[in-house]
Every structure is written in C-alpha cells, then in structure tokens.
PDB file of C-alpha atoms in Angstrom:
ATOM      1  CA  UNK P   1       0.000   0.000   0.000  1.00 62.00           C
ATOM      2  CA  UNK P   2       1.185   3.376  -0.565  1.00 84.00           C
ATOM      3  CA  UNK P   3       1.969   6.168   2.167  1.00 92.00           C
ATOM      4  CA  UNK P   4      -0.009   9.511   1.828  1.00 94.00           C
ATOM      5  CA  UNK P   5       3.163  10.801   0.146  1.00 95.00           C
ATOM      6  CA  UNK P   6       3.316   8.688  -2.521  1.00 95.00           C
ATOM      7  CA  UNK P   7      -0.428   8.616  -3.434  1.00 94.00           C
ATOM      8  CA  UNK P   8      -0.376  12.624  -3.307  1.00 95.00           C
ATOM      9  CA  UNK P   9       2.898  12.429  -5.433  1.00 96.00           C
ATOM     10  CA  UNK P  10       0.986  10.219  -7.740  1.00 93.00           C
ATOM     11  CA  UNK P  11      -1.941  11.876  -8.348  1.00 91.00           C
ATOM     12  CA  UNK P  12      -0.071  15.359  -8.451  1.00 93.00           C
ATOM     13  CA  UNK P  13       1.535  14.566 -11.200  1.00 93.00           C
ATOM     14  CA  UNK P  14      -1.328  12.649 -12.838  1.00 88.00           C
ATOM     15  CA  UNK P  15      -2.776  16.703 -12.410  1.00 86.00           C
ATOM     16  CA  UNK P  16       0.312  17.407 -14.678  1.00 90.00           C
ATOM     17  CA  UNK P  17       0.742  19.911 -12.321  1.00 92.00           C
ATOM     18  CA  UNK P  18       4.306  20.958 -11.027  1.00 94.00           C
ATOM     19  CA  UNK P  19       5.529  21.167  -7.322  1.00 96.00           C
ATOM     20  CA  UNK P  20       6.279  24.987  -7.561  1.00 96.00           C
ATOM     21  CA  UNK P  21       2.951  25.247  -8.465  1.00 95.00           C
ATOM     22  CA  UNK P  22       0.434  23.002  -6.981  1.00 95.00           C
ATOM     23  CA  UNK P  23       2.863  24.132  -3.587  1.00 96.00           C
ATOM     24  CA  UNK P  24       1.509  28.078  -4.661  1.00 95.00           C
ATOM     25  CA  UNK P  25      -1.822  26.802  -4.960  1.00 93.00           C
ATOM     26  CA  UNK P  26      -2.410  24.841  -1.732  1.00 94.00           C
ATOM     27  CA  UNK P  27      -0.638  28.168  -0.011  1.00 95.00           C
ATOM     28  CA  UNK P  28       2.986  26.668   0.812  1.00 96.00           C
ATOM     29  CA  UNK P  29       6.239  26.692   0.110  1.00 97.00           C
ATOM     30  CA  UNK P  30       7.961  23.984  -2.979  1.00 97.00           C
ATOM     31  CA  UNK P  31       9.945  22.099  -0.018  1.00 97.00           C
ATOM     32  CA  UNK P  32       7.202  21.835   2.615  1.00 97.00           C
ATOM     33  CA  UNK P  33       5.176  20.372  -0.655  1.00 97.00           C
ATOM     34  CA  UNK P  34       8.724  18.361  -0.972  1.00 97.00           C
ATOM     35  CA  UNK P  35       8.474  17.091   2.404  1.00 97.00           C
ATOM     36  CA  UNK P  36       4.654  16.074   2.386  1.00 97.00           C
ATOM     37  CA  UNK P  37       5.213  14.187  -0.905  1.00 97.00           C
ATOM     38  CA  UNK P  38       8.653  12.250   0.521  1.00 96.00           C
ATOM     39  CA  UNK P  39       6.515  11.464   4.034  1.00 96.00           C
ATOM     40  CA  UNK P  40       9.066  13.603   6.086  1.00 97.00           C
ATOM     41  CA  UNK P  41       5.959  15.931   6.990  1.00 96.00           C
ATOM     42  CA  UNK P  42       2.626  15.816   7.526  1.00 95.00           C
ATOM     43  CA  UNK P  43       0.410  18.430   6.073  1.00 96.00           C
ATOM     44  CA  UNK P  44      -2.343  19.961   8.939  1.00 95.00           C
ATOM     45  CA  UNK P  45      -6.015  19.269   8.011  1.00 93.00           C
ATOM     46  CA  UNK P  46      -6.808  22.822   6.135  1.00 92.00           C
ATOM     47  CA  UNK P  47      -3.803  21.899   3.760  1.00 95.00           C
ATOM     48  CA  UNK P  48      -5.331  18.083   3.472  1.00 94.00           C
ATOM     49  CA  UNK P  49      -8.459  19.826   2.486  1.00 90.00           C
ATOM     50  CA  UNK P  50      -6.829  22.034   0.134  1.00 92.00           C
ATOM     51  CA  UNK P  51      -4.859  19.361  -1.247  1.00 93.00           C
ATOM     52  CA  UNK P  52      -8.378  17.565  -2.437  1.00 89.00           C
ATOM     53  CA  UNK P  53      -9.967  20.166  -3.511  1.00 85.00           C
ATOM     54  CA  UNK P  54      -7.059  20.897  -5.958  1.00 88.00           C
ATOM     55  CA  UNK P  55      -6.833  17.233  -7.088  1.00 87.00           C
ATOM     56  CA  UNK P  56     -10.096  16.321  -7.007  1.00 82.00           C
ATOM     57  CA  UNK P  57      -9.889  13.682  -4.785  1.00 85.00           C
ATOM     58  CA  UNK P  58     -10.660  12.192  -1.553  1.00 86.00           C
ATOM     59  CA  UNK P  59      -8.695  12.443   1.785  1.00 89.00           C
ATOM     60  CA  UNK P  60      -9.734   9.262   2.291  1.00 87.00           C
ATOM     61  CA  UNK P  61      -7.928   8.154  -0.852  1.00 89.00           C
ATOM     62  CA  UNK P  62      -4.540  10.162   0.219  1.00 92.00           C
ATOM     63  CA  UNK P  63      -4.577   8.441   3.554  1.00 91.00           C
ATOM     64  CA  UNK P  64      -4.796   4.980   2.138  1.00 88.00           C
ATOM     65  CA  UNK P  65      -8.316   4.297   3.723  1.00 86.00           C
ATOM     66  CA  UNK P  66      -9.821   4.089  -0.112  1.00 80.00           C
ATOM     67  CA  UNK P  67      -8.167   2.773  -2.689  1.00 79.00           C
ATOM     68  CA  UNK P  68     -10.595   5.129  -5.247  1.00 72.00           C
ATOM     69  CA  UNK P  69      -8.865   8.195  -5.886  1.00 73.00           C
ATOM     70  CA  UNK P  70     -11.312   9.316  -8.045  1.00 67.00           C
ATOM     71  CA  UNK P  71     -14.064  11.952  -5.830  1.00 56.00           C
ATOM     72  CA  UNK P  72     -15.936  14.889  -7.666  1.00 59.00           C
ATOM     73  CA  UNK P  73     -18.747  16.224  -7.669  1.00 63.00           C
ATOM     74  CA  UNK P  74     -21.176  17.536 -10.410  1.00 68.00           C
ATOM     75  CA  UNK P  75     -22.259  20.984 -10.266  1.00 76.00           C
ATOM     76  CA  UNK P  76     -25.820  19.582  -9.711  1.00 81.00           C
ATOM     77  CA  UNK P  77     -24.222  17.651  -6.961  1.00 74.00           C
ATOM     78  CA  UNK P  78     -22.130  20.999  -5.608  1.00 73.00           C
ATOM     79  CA  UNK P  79     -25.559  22.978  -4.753  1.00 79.00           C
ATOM     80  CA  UNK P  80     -27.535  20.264  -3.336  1.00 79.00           C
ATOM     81  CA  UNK P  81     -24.711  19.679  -0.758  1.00 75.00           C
ATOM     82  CA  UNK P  82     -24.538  23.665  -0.448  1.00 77.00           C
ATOM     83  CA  UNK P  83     -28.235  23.852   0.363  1.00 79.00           C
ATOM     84  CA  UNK P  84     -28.291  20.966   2.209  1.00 77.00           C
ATOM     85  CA  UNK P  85     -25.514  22.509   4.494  1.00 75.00           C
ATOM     86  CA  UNK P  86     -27.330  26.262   4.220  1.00 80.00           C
ATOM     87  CA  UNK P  87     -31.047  24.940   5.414  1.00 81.00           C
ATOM     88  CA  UNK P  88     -31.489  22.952   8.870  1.00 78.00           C
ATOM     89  CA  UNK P  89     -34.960  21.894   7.639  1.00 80.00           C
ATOM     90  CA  UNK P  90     -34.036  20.295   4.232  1.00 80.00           C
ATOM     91  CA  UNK P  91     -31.037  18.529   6.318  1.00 80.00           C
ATOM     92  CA  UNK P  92     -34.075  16.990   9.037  1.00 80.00           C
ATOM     93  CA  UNK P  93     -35.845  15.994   6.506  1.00 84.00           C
ATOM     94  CA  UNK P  94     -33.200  14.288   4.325  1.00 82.00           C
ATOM     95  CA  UNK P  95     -31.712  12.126   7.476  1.00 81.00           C
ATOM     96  CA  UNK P  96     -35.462  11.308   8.002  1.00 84.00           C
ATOM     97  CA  UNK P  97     -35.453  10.155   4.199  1.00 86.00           C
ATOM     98  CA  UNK P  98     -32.317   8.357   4.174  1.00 81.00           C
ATOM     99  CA  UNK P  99     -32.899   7.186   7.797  1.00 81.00           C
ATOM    100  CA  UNK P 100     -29.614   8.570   8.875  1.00 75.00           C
ATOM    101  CA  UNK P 101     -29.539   9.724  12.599  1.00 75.00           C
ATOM    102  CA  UNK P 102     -28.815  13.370  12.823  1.00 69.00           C
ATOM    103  CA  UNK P 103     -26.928  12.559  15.971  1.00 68.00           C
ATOM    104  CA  UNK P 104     -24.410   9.842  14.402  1.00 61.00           C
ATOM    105  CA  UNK P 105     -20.583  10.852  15.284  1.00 45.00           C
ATOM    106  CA  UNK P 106     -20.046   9.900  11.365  1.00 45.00           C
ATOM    107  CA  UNK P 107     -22.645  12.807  10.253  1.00 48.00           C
ATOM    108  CA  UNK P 108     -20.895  15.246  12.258  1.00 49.00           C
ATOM    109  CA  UNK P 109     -17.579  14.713  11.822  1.00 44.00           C
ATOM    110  CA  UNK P 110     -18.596  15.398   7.978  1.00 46.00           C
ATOM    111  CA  UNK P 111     -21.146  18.336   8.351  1.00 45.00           C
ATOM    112  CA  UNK P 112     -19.522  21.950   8.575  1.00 43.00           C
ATOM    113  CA  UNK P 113     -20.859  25.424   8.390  1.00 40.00           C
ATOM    114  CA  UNK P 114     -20.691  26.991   5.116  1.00 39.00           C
ATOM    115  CA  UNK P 115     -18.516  29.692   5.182  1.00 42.00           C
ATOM    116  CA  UNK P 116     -16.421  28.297   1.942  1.00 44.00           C
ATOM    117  CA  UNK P 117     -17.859  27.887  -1.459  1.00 47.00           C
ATOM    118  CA  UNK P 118     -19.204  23.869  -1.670  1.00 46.00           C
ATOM    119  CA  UNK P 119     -16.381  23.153  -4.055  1.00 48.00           C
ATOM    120  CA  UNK P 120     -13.910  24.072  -1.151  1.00 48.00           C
ATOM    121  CA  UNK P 121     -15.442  22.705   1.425  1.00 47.00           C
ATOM    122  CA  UNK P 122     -15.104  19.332   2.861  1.00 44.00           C
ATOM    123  CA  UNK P 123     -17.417  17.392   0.851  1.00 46.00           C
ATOM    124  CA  UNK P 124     -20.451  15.462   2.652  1.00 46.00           C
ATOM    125  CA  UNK P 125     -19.882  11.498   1.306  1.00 45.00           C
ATOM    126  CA  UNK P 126     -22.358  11.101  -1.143  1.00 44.00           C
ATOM    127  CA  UNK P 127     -23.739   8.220  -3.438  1.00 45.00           C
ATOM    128  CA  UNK P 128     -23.221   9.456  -7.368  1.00 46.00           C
ATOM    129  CA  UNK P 129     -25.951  10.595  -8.698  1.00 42.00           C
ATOM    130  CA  UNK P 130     -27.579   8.389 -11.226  1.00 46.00           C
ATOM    131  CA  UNK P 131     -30.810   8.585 -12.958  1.00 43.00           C
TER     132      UNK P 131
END
C-alpha cells in the first residue's frame, strides 16, 4: 500500500501539475510540498483539504483508507450539498429520508458550516448521482 506521500505524489503529477505550483496553490512553500510528498511531513487538516480540492480527490484516498482516488462532484451535486448545508430543515428531513440519525458521530464529523464555497469545502460522502 502506498503512504499519503506517494499517493499525493501520484496523483499530483497525474494533475500534470508541477511542485512549484500546486505548492503556490495549496498556499505553501515547494519544499514543505517536498516534504509532504517524501513522508518527512505531515500536512495539517486545512492543507489536506486544500490538497483535495485541488486534485479532485478524496482524503480518504490520500490516507490509504480508499483505494478510489477518483471523488468529484457535479455541479448539480455541488448545490444540493450547499443547500443541504445552508437549510437545517431540508437537512431533518433528508436524514429522516435516508434514515440517517442526525446525531451519528459519522454525520458530524462530515457536516460543517458553510462559510467556503461547496467546491472548497469538505465534501459530505455522497452516493453518485444516477438517474
């Protein structure tokens, strides 16, 4: 299996994108990127985030839990999860739907305020969408 470094190596340049600037875009410097990728550093959650958002992938992927590395979202997808997160009504009434309890750790640990746009934000674990 490989370490987060390697899989964020990996997919970087899969991005054909170079360290000096995926490091700019994630907001740090070439050798902290350096470091992350050669699993001499560990990046803090914010730059985790950033790091998937910028890839288009899942942390869960980076940190070896999923062995998918593939995670978007479709602009449909983007403002149902943005006004799912914006409206406390629409989110009791989809756990009631989906039979999820509101209270579950697993729900929480994956709903945040929306203070980001949804395609920055730490995405809620969907199902695709299919028709």
């Amino acid at each position: 299996m490989y370490s987060f470094g390697k899989r964020l190596r990996q997919t970087r340049m899969h991005s054909q994108v170079s360290q000096v600037n995926f490091a700019k875009k994630i907001g740090v410097a070439k050798s902290t990127l350096s470091l992350y990728e050669s699993d001499k550093r560990e990046p803090p959650i914010r730059t985790i985030r950033k790091i998937t958002c910028e890839l288009g992938t899942s942390a869960d992927y980076l940190l070896g839990i999923e062995d998918n590395p593939s995670f978007s979202l479709s602009e449909f997808e983007k403002q149902l999860l943005l006004q799912f997160r914006r409206k406390k009504d629409l989110q009791k009434a989809v756990c009631l739907l989906l039979e999820v309890d509101p209270d579950d750790w697993y729900f929480h640990s994956y709903h945040t305020k929306v203070s980001e746009p949804a395609d920055q934000q730490t995405p809620f674990p969907p199902e695709p969408y299919t028709k």
